[in-house]
Each structure stands twice: as structure tokens, then as C-alpha cells.
PDB file of C-alpha atoms in Angstrom:
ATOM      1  CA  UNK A  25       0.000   0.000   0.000  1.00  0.00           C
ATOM      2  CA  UNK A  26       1.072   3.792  -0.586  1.00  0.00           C
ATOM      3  CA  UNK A  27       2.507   5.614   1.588  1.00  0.00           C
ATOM      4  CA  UNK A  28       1.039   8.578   1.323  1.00  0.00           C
ATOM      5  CA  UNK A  29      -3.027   8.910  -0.760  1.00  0.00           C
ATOM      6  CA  UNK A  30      -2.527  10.062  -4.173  1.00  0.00           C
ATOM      7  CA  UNK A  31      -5.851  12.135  -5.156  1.00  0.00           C
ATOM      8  CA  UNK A  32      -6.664  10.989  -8.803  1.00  0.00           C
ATOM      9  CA  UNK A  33      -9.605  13.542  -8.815  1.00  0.00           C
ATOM     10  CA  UNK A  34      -7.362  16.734  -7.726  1.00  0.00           C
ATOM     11  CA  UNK A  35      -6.438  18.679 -10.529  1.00  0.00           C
ATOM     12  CA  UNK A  36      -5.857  21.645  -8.396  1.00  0.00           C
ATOM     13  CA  UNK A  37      -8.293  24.228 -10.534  1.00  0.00           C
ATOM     14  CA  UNK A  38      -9.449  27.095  -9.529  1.00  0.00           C
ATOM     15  CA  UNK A  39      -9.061  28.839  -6.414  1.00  0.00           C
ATOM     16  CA  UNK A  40      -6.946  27.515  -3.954  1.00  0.00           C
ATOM     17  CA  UNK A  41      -8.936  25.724  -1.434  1.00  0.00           C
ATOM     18  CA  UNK A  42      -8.168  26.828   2.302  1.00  0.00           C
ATOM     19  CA  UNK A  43      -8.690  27.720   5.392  1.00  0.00           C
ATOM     20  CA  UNK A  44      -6.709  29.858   7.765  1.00  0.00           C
ATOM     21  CA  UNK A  45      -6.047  28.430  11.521  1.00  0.00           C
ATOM     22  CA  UNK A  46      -6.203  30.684  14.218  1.00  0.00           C
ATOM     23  CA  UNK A  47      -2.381  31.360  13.967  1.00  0.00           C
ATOM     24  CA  UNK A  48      -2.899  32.415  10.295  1.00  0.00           C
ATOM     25  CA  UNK A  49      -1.371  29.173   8.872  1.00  0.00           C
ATOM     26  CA  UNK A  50      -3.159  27.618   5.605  1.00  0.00           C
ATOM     27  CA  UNK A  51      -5.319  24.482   6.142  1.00  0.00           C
ATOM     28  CA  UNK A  52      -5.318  22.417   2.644  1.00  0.00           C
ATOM     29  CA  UNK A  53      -9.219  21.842   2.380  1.00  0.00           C
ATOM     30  CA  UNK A  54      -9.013  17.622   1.290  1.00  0.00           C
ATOM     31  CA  UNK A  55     -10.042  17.397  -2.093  1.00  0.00           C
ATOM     32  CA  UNK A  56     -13.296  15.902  -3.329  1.00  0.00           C
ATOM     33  CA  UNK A  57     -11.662  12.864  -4.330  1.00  0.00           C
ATOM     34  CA  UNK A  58     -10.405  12.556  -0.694  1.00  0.00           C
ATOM     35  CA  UNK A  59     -13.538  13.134   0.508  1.00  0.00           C
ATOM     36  CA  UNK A  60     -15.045   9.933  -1.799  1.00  0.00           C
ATOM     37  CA  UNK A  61     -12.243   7.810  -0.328  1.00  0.00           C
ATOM     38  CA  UNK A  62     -13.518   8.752   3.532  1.00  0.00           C
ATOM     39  CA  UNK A  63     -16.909   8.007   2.755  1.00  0.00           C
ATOM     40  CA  UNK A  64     -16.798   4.458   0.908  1.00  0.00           C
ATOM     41  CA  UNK A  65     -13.953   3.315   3.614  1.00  0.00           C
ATOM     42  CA  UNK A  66     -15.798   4.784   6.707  1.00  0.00           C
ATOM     43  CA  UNK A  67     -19.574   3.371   4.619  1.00  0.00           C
ATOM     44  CA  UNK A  68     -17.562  -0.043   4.809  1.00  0.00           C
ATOM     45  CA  UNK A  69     -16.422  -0.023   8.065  1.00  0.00           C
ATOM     46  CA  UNK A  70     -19.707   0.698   9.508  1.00  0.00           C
ATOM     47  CA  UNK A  71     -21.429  -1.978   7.602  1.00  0.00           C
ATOM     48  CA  UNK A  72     -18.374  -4.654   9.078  1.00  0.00           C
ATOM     49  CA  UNK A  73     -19.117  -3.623  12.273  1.00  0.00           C
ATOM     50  CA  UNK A  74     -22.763  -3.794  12.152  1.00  0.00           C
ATOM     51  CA  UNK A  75     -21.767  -7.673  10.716  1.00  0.00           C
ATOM     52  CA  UNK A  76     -19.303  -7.895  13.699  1.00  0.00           C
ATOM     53  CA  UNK A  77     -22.241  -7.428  16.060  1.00  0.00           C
ATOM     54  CA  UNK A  78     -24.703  -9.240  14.481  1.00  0.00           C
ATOM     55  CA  UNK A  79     -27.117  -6.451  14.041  1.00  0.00           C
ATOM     56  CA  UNK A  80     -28.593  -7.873  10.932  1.00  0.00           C
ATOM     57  CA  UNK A  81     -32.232  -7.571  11.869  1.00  0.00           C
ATOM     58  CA  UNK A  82     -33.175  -4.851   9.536  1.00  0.00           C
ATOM     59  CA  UNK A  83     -34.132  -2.536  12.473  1.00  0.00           C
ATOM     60  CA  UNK A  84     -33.679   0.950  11.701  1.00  0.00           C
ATOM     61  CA  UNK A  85     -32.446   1.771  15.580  1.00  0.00           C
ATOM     62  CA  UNK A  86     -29.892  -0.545  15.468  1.00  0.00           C
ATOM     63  CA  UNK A  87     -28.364   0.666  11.781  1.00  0.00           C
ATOM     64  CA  UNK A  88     -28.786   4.312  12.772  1.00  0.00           C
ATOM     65  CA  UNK A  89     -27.041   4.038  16.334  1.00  0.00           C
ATOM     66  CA  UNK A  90     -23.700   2.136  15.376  1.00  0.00           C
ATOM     67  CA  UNK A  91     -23.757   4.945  12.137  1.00  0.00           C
ATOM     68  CA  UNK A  92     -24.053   7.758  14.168  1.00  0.00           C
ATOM     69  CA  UNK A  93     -21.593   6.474  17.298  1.00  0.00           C
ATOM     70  CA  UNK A  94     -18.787   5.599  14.651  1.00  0.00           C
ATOM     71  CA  UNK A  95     -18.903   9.109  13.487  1.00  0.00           C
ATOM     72  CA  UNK A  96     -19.500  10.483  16.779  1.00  0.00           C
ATOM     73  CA  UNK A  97     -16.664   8.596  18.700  1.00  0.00           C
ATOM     74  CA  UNK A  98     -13.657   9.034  16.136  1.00  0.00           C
ATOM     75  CA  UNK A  99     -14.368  12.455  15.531  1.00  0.00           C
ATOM     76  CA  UNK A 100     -15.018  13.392  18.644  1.00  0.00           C
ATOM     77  CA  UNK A 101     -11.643  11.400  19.741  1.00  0.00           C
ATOM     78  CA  UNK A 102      -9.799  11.652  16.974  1.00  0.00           C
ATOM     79  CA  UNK A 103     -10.620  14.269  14.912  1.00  0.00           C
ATOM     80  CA  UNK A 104     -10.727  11.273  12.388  1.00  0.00           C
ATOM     81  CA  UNK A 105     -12.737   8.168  11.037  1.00  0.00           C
ATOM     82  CA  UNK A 106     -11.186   5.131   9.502  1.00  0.00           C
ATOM     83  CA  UNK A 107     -11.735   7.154   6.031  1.00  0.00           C
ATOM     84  CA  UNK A 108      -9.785  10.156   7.227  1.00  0.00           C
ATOM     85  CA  UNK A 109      -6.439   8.436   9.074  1.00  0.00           C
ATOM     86  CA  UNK A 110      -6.089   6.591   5.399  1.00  0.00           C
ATOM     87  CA  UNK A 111      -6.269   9.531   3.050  1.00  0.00           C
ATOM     88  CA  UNK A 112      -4.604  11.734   5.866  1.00  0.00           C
ATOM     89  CA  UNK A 113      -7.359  14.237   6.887  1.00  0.00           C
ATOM     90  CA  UNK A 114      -8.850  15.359   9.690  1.00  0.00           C
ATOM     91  CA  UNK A 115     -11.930  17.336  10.598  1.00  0.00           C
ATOM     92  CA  UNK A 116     -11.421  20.439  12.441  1.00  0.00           C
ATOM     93  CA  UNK A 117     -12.871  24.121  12.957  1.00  0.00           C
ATOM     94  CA  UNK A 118     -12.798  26.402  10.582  1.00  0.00           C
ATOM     95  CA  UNK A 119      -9.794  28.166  12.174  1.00  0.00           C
ATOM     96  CA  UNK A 120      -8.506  25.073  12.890  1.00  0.00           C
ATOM     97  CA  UNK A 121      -9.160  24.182  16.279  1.00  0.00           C
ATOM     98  CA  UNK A 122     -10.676  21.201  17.438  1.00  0.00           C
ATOM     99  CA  UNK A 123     -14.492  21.291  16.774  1.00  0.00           C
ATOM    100  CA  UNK A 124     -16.912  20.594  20.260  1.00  0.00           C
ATOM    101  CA  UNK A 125     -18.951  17.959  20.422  1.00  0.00           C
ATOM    102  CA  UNK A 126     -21.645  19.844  19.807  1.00  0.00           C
ATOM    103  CA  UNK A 127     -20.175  20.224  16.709  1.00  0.00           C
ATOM    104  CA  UNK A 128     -19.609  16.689  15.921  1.00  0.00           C
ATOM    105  CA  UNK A 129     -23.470  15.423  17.107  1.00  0.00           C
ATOM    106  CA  UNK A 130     -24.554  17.904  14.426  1.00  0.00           C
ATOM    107  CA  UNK A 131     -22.338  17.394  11.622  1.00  0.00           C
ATOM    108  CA  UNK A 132     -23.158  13.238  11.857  1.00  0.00           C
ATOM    109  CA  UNK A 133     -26.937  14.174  11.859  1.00  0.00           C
ATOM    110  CA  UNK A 134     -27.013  16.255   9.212  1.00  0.00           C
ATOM    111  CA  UNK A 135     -25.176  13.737   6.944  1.00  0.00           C
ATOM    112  CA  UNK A 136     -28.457  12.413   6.626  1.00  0.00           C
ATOM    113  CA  UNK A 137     -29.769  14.865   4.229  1.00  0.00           C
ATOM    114  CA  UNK A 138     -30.737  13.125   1.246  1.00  0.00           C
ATOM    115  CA  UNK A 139     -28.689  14.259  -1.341  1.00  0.00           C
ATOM    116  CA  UNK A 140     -26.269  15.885   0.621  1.00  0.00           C
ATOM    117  CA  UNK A 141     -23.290  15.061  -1.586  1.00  0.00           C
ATOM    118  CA  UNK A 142     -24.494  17.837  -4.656  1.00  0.00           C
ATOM    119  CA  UNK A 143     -23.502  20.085  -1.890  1.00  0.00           C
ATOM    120  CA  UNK A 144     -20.180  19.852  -2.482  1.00  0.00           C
ATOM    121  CA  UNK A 145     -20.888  20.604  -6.195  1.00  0.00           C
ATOM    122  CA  UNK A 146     -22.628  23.726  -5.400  1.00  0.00           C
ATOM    123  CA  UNK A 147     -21.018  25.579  -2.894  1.00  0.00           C
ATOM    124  CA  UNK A 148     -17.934  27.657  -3.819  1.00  0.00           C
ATOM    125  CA  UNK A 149     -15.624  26.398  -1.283  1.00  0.00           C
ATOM    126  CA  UNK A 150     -16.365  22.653  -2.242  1.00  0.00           C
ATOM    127  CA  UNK A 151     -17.707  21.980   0.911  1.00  0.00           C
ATOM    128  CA  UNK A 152     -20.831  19.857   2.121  1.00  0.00           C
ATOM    129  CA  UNK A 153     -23.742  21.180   3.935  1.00  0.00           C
ATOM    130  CA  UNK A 154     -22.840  19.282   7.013  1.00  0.00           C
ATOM    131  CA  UNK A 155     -19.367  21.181   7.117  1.00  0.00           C
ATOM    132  CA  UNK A 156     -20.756  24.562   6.466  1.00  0.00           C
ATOM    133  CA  UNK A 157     -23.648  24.528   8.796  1.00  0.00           C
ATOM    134  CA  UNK A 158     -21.663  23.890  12.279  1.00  0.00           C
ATOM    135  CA  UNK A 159     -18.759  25.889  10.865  1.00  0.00           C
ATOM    136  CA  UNK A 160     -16.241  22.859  10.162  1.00  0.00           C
ATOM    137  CA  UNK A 161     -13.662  21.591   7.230  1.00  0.00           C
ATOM    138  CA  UNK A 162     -12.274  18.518   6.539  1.00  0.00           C
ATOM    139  CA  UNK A 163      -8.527  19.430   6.219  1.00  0.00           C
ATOM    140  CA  UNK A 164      -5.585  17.581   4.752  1.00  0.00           C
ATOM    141  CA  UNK A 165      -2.886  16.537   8.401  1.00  0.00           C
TER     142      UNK A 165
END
């Protein structure tokens, strides 16, 4: 495996896409293509560990609970999900710090927007709805 994630879909057009950290230092927004990566490894994941614990009975609690506490847990602890430590990103504030978890509880629930992935198609920064709503990025580490 590669050391470091090569981004296939980053052709670096455009605008720049940052953020400044509270010290003034850029914060590489990850790329779309990063972005893809984090959620088919972290959509994965959750399904293995739904598997893991035999929570195959089609109940909607059960699906919904270990969804939201992977997301809540790393991010909260981590500032990561399985997705993020492989392409090397992290969630964080938008001036970098790291986000509350407030923050975090929101940002998982509101990935349930249907469609929420033509946000990142329509905003100018690139960014979902989920990021710009409680203020956070997903940043390259």
C-alpha cells in the first residue's frame, strides 16, 4: 500500500482551497476525491461492524445508532474516522481548532440529508452542507 493517498480527482483548478487556523497558517481543504475515499472506507467499516455485532435484523435503531456512534466517537476522539487516518485528513474548525462535540453530534446528523453530496458541487468552497452549517472543514494533516 502507498505511503502517502494520491488524489486521482485533484487537478488543483481554480481557487486555492483553504482555510486559515487561528495562527494564520493555511489548512489544505481535502479534495473531493479525498472526501469519496472517507466516505466508501468509513460506509464499509460501519457496515463490518454492524456484521461484527450481528445487528442484521433490519431494524432501523440498530443501523442508525452504530452509524451515528462511529462518526461520533472518532471524531469526537480523533478528529478522524477510519476514512480520514487513510487519506490523511482530519476534521477540524474552521480556524482550525478542534471542533466541540456539539459540533460533531450535528455534523453526523445532518449527513443524513438526502442528497447531501451535490452540496459539495454547489457551494464555492467545495464543501458539504454538514461542514458549512456547524462551521467545520475537513482538512488535509
Amino acid at each position: 500500500m502507498a505511503e502517502h493517498f494520491e488524489d486521482p480527482f485533484d487537478k488543483n483548478e481554480g481557487e486555492p482551497k483553504v482555510s486559515i487556523d487561528a495562527n494564520g497558517n493555511a489548512l489544505n481543504n481535502a479534495s473531493l476525491g479525498k472526501r469519496f475515499v472517507n466516505v466508501l472506507v468509513d460506509s464499509l467499516a460501519i457496515g463490518a461492524i454492524g456484521g461484527l455485532l450481528s445487528v442484521n435484523t433490519g431494524s432501523f435503531f440498530w443501523g442508525n445508532l452504530i452509524y451515528f456512534a462511529y462518526y461520533i466517537y472518532l471524531e469526537n476522539s480523533k478528529g478522524q474516522t477510519l476514512g480520514k487516518m487513510l487519506t490523511k485528513t482530519k476534521v477540524v474548525n474552521e480556524d482550525g481548532s478542534k471542533p466541540e462535540i456539539a459540533m460533531i453530534i450535528l455534523r453526523s446528523l445532518l449527513r443524513i440529508i438526502p442528497f447531501l453530496w451535490i452540496s459539495f458541487f454547489i457551494t464555492d468552497d467545495k464543501t458539504g452542507w454538514h461542514d458549512r452549517w456547524t462551521k467545520t472543514r475537513v482538512v488535509e494533516i
